Coordinates of C-alpha atoms and ligand atoms in Angstrom, one line a residue:
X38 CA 3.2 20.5 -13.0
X39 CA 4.2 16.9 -13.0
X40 CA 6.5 15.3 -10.7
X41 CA 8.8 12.2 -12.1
X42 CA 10.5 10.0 -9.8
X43 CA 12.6 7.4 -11.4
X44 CA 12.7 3.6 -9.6
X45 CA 15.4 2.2 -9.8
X46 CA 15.9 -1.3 -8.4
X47 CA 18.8 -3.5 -9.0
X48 CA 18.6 -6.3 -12.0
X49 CA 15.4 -4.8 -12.5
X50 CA 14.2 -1.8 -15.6
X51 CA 14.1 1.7 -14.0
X52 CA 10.9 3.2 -14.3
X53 CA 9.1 6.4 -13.7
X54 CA 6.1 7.1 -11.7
X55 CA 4.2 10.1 -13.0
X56 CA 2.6 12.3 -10.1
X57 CA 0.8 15.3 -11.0
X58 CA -2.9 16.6 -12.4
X59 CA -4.2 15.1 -15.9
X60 CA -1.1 13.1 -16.6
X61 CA -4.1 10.5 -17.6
X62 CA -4.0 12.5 -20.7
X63 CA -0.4 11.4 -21.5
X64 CA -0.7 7.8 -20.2
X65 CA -0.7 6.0 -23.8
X66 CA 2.0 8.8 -25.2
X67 CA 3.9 7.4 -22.8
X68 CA 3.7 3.9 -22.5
X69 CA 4.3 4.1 -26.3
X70 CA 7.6 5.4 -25.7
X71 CA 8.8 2.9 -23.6
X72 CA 11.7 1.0 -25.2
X73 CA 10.7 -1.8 -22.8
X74 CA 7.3 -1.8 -24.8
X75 CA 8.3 -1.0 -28.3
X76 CA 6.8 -4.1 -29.4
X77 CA 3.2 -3.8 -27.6
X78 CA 0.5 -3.2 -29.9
X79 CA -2.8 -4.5 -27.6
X80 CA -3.7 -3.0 -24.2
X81 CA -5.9 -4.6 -21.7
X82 CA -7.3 -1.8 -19.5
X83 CA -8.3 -4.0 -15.7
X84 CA -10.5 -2.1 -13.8
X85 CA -13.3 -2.2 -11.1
X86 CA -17.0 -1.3 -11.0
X87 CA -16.6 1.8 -9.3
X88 CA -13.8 3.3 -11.6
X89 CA -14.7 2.3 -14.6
X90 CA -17.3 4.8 -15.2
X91 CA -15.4 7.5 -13.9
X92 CA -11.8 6.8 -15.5
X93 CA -11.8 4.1 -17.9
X94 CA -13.2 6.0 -21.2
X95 CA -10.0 8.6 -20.7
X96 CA -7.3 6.0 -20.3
X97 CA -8.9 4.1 -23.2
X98 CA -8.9 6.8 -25.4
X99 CA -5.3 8.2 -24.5
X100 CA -3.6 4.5 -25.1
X101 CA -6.0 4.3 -28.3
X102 CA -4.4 7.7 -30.0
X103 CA -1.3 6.1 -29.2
X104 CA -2.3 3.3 -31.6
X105 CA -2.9 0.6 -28.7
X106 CA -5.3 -1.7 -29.9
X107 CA -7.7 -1.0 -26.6
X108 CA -9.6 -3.9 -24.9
X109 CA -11.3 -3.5 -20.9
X110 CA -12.0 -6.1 -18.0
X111 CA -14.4 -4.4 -15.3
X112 CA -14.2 -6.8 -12.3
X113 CA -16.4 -6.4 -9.0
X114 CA -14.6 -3.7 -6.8
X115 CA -13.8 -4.9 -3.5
X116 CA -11.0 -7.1 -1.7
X117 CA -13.2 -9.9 -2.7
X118 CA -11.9 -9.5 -6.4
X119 CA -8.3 -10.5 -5.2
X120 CA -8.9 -14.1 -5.9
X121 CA -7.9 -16.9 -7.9
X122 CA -11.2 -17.0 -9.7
X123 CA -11.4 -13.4 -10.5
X124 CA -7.4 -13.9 -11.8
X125 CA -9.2 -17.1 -13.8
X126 CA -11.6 -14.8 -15.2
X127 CA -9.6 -12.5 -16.2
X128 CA -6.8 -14.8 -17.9
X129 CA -9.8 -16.2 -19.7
X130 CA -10.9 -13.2 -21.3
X131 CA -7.0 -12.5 -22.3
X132 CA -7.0 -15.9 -24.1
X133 CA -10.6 -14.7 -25.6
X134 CA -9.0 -11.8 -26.8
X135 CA -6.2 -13.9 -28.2
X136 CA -3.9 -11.0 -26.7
X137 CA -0.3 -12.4 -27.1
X138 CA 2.9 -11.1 -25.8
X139 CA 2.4 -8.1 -27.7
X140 CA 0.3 -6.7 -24.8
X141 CA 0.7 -5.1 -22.0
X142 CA -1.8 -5.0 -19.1
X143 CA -3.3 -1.3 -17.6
X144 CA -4.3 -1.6 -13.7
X145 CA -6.5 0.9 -13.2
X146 CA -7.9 1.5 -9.9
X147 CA -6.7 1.0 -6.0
X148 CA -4.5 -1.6 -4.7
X149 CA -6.9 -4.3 -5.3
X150 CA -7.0 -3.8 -8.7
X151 CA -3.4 -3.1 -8.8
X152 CA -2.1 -6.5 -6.9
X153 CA -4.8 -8.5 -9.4
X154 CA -3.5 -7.2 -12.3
X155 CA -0.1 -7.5 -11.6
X156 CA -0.5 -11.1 -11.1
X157 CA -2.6 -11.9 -14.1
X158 CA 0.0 -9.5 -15.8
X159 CA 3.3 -11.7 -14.4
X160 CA 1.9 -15.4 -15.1
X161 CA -0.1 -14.5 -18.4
X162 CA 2.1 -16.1 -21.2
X163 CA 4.7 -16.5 -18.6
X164 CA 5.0 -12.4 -18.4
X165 CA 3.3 -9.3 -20.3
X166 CA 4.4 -6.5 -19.2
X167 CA 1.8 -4.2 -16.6
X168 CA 1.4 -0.3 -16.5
X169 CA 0.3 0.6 -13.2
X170 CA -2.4 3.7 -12.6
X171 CA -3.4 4.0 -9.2
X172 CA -6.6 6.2 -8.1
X173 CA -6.4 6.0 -4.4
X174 CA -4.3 7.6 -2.1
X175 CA -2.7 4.3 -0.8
X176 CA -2.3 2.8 -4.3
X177 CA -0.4 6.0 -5.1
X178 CA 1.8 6.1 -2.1
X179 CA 2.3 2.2 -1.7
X180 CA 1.0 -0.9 -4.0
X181 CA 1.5 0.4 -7.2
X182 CA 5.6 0.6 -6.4
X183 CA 7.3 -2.0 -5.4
X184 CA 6.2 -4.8 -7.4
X185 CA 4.4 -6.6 -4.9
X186 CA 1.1 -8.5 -6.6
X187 CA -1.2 -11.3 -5.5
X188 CA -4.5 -12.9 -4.5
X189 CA -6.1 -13.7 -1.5
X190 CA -6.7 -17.7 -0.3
X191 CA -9.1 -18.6 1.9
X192 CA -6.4 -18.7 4.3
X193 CA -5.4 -15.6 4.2
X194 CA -4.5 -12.4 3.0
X195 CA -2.1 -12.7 -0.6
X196 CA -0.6 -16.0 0.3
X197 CA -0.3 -16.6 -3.5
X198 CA 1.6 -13.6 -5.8
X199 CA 4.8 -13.2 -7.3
X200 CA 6.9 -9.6 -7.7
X201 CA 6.5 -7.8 -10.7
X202 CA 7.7 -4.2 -11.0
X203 CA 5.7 -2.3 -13.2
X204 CA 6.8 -0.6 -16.2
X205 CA 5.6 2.7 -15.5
X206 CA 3.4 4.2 -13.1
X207 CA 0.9 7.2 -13.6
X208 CA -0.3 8.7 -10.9
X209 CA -3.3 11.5 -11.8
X210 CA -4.1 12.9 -8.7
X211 CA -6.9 14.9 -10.2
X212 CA -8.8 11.1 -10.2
X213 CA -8.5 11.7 -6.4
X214 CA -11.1 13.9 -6.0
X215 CA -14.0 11.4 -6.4
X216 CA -12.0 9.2 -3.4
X217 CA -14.2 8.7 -0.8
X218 CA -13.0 10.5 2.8
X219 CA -12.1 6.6 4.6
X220 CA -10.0 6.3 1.5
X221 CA -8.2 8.9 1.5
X222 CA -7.6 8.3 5.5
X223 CA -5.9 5.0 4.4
X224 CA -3.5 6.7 2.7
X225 CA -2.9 9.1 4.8
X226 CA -1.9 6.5 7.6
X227 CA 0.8 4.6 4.6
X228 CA 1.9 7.9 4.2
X229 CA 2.4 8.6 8.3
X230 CA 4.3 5.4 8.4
X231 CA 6.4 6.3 5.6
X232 CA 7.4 9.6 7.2
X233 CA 8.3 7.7 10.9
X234 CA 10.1 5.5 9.0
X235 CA 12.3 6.9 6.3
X236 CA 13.2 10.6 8.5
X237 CA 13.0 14.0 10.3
X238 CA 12.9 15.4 7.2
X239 CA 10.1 13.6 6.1
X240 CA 8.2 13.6 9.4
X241 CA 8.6 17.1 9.6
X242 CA 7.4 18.6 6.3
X243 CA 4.2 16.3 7.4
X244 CA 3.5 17.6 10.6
X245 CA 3.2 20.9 9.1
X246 CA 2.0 19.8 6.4
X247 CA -1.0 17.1 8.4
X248 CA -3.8 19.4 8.1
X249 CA -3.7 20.0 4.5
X250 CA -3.3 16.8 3.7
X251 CA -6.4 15.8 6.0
X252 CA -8.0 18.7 3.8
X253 CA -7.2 17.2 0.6
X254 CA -4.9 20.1 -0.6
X255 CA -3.9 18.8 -4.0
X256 CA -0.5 20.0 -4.2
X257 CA 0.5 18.9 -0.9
X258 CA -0.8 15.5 -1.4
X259 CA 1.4 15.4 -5.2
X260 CA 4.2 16.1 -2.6
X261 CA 3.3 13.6 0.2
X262 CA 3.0 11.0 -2.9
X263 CA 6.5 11.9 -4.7
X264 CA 8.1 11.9 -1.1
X265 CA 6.5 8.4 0.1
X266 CA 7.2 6.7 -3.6
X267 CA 10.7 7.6 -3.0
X268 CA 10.9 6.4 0.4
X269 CA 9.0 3.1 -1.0
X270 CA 11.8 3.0 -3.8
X271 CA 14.4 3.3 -1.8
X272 CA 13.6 0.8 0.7
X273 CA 12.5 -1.8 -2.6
X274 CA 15.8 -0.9 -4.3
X275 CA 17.7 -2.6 -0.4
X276 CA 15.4 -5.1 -0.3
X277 CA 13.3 -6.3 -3.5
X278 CA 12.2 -9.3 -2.3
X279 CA 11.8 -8.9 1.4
X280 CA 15.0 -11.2 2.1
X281 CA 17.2 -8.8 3.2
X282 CA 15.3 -7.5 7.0
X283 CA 14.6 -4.2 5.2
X284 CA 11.9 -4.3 3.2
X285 CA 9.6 -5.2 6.6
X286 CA 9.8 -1.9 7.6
X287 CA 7.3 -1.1 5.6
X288 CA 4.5 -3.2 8.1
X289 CA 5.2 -0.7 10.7
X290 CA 1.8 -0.6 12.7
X291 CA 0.4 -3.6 10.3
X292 CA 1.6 -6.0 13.2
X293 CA -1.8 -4.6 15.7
X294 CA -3.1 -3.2 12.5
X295 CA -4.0 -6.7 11.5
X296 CA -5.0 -8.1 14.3
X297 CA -7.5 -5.2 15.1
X298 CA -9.2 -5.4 11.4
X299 CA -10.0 -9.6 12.3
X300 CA -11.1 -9.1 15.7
X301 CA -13.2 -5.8 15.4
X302 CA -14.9 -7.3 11.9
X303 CA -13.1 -6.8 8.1
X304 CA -14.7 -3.5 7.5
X305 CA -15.8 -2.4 11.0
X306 CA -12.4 0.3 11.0
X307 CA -10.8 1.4 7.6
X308 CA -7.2 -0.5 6.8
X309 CA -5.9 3.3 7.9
X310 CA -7.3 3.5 11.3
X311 CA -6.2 0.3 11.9
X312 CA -2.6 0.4 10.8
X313 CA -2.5 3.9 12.9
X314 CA -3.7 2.5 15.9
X315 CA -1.0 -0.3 15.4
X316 CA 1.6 2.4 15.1
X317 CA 0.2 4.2 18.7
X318 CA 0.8 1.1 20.3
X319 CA 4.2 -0.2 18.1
X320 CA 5.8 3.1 19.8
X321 CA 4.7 2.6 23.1
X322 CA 6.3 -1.0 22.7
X323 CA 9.3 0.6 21.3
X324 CA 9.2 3.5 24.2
X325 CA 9.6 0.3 26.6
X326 CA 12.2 -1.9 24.5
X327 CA 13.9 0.0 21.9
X328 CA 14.7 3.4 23.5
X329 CA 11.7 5.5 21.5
X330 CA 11.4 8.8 24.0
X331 CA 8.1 10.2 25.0
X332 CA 8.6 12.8 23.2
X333 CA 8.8 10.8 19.8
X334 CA 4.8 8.7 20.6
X335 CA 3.6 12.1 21.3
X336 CA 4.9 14.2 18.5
X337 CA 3.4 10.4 16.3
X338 CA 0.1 10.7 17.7
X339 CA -0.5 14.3 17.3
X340 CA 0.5 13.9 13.7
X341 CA -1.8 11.4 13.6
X342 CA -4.4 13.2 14.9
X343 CA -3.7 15.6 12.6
X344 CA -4.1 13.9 9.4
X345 CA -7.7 12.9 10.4
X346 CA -6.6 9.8 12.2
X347 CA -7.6 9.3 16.2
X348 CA -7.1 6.6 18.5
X349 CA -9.8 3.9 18.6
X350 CA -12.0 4.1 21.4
X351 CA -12.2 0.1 20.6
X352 CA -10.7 -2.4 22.7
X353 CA -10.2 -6.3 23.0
X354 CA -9.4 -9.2 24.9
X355 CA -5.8 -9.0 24.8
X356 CA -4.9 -12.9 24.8
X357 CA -7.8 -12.9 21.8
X358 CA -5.3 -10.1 19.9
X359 CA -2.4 -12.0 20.9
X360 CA -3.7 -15.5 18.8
X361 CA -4.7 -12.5 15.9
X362 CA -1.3 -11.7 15.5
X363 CA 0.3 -15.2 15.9
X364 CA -1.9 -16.4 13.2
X365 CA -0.9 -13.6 10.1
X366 CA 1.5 -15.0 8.2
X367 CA 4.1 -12.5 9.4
X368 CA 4.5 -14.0 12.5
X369 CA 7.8 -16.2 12.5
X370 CA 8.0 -19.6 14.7
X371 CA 5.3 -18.4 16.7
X372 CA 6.8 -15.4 17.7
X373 CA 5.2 -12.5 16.9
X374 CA 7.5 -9.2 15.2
X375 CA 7.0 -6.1 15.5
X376 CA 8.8 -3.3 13.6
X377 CA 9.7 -0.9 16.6
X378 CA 11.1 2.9 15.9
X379 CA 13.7 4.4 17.9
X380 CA 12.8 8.0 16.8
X381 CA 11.5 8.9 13.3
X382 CA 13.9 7.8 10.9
X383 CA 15.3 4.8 12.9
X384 CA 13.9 1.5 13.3
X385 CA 14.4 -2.3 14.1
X386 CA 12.8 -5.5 13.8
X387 CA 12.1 -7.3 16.9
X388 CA 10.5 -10.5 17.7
X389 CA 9.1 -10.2 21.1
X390 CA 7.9 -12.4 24.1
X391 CA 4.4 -13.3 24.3
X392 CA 4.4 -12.4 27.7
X393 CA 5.6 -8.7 26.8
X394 CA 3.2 -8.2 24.3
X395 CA 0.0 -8.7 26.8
X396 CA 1.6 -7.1 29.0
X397 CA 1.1 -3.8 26.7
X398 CA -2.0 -5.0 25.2
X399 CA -3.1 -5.1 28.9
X400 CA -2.1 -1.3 29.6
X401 CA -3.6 -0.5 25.8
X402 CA -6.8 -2.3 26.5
X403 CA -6.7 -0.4 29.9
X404 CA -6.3 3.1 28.3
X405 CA -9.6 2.6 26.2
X406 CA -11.2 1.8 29.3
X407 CA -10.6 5.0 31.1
X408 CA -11.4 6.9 27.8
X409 CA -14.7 5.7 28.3
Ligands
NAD710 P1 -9.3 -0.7 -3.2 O1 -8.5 -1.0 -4.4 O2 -10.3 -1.7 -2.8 O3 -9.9 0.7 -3.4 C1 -10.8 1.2 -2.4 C2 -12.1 1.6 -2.9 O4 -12.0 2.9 -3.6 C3 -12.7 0.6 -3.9 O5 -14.1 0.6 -3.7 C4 -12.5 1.3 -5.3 O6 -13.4 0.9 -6.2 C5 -12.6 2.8 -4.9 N1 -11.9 3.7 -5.8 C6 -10.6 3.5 -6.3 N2 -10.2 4.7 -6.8 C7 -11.3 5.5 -6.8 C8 -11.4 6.9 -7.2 N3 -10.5 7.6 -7.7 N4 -12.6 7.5 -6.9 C9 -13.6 6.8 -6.3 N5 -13.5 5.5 -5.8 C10 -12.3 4.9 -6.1 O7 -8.3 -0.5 -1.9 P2 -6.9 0.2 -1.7 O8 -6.9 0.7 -0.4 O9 -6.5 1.1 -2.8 O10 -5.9 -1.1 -1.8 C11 -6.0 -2.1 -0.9 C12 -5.3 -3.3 -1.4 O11 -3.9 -3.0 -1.7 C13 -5.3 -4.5 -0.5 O12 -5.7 -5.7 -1.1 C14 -3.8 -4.6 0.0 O13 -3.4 -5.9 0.3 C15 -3.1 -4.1 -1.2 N6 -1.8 -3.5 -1.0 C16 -0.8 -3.9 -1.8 C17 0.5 -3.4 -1.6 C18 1.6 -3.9 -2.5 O14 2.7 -3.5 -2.2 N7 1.3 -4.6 -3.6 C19 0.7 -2.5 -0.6 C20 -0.3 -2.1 0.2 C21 -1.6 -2.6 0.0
LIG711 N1 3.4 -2.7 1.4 C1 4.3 -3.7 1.6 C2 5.3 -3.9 0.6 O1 5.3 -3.4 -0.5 O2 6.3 -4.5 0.9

């Protein structure tokens, strides 16, 4: 059975993310009925190598017996294809296409696919409108809601983007099963942050729930989905555009996370492992400056342990993670923030001293040390 969560954001169309086995089928029968898209008569299916021979002919055919007009971009998959010549490429072949504002654009794949889309999607013809259908854990749980989109820069990480909320999401988690294992793990760590962050209840129904989830149970992953996207929606809904000091809370662990990916090699650890090891050492920060109890890093780290997540036996220098941190773009004036729990379901956003933070990374690096 489906579940339907309804976004709602302020100023912005409501829309509903689909979660459930084969609702693929009913993608088009759905996007048809949109009132938002009453006029659309073309669909431009974006894609990436590795899902386009598993999932593309399906979504094609269900938006074509809805009587889109069906056309398909397969660009290279990768975080590589998050650039402004890949966007180029694809605009291009829009134009080729002579699709007009009577389109609407189908992001099918992960969150690289997803963020590219969505930003072809919200500067094509000043705005088509883009139907999001996420095949990996963490597009499901994080980058297809929320309406964040963008390319990389040589610079850095989605410096250039814009926010445009989807008009419908559909989430098939039958496509799951051909995700490979450190996928799934990457989800599985947005999905740990999402349950420290929004509450007990959350948190709770995880813990028991961990091991399933690390076992790829299907209906408790439909569950962990529905209960993140509304966690995600609720936190957009406060704070669309990240203005507000709310919508941060959402790089809980990213601030290490980050830092560890650069230093260690992109690619060396999964996104997941990285952002989980940032949330270790985010609530051992906040154990010493924000109140979190013992109790609270344990009960995190054997959740994360749990969902098929350990602590890195990986260390660095930490004045050489320090300069990681102070270079993402996160970092404000030079200081670097760190979103810092108090106990699940409580949280601030603190901007804290350099010499605090190697101080910690000091005891962190210290603790791989005698793991050894
Ligand atoms: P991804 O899109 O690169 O997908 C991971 C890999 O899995 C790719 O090789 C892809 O081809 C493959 N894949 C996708 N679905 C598959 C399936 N069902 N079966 C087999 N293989 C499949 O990575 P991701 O982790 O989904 O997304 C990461 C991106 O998302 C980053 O660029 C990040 O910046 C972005 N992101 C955006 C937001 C947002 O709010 N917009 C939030 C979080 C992350
Ligand atoms: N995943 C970050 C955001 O959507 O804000």
């Amino acid at each position: 059975m489906a579940i339907k969560v309804i976004v709602n954001i302020p100023n912005e169309a409501p829309y509903d993310v689909r979660i459930g086995a084969g609702v693929l089928g009913g993608l088009g029968a759905h996007v048809a009925a949109l009132p938002a898209l009453a006029s659309a008569r073309r669909a431009l299916v974006v894609t990436d190598g590795n899902v386009a021979p598993l999932y593309a002919v399906r979504t094609k055919e269900s938006l074509a017996q809805a009587g889109f007009r069906v056309s398909d971009i397969v660009v290279p998959a990768g975080e590589e294809s998050k650039s402004l010549e890949v966007a180029g490429e694809v605009w291009e072949a829009m134009a080729a296409l002579a699709l007009g504002r009577d389109s609407v654009v189908v992001a099918l794949g992960g969150g690289v696919v997803g963020d590219l889309a969505g930003f072809v999607a919200s500067t094509y013809m000043r705005g088509v409108p883009v139907v999001q259908v996420p095949t990996t854990l963490l597009a499901m749980v994080d980058s297809s809601v929320g309406g964040k989109t963008g390319v990389n820069l040589e610079a850095g990480k989605n410096l250039v983007g814009t926010f445009k909320q989807p008009a419908y999401v559909c989430a098939d988690t039958a496509t799951l099963a051909t995700l490979p294992v450190r996928e799934w793990t990457c989800g599985c760590a947005e999905i740990a942050k999402s349950a420290v962050i929004d509450s007990d209840d959350f948190f709770f129904w995880l813990a028991d729930a961990a091991e399933a989830l690390a076992a790829r149970d299907e209906e408790t992953a439909a569950e962990a989905i529905a209960r993140s996207v509304v966690f995600k929606a609720d936190v957009v809904a406060a704070d669309k555009t990240e203005s507000r000091g709310v919508r941060e809370c959402l790089n809980y662990g990213h601030t290490l996370g980050h830092a560890v990916e650069a230093l260690a090699g992109y690619g060396t650890f999964s996104h997941g492992a990285a952002v989980a090891e940032g949330m270790r050492f985010a609530a051992r920060l906040a154990a010493a400056l924000a109140g979190a109890s013992l109790e609270f890093v344990a009960a995190q780290d054997d959740l994360l342990d749990a969902l098929g997540l350990p602590a890195l036996a990986w260390s660095a220098e930490p004045a050489d993670l320090l300069a990681a941190m102070k270079r993402d773009k996160k970092a404000r004036h030079g200081q670097v923030r760190f979103v810092l729990p108090r106990d699940v379901g409580s949280w601030e956003l603190r901007d804290v001293d350099d010499a605090v933070i190697l101080e910690h990374l000091e005891a962190w690096a210290r603790s791989k040390e005698e793991c050894s």
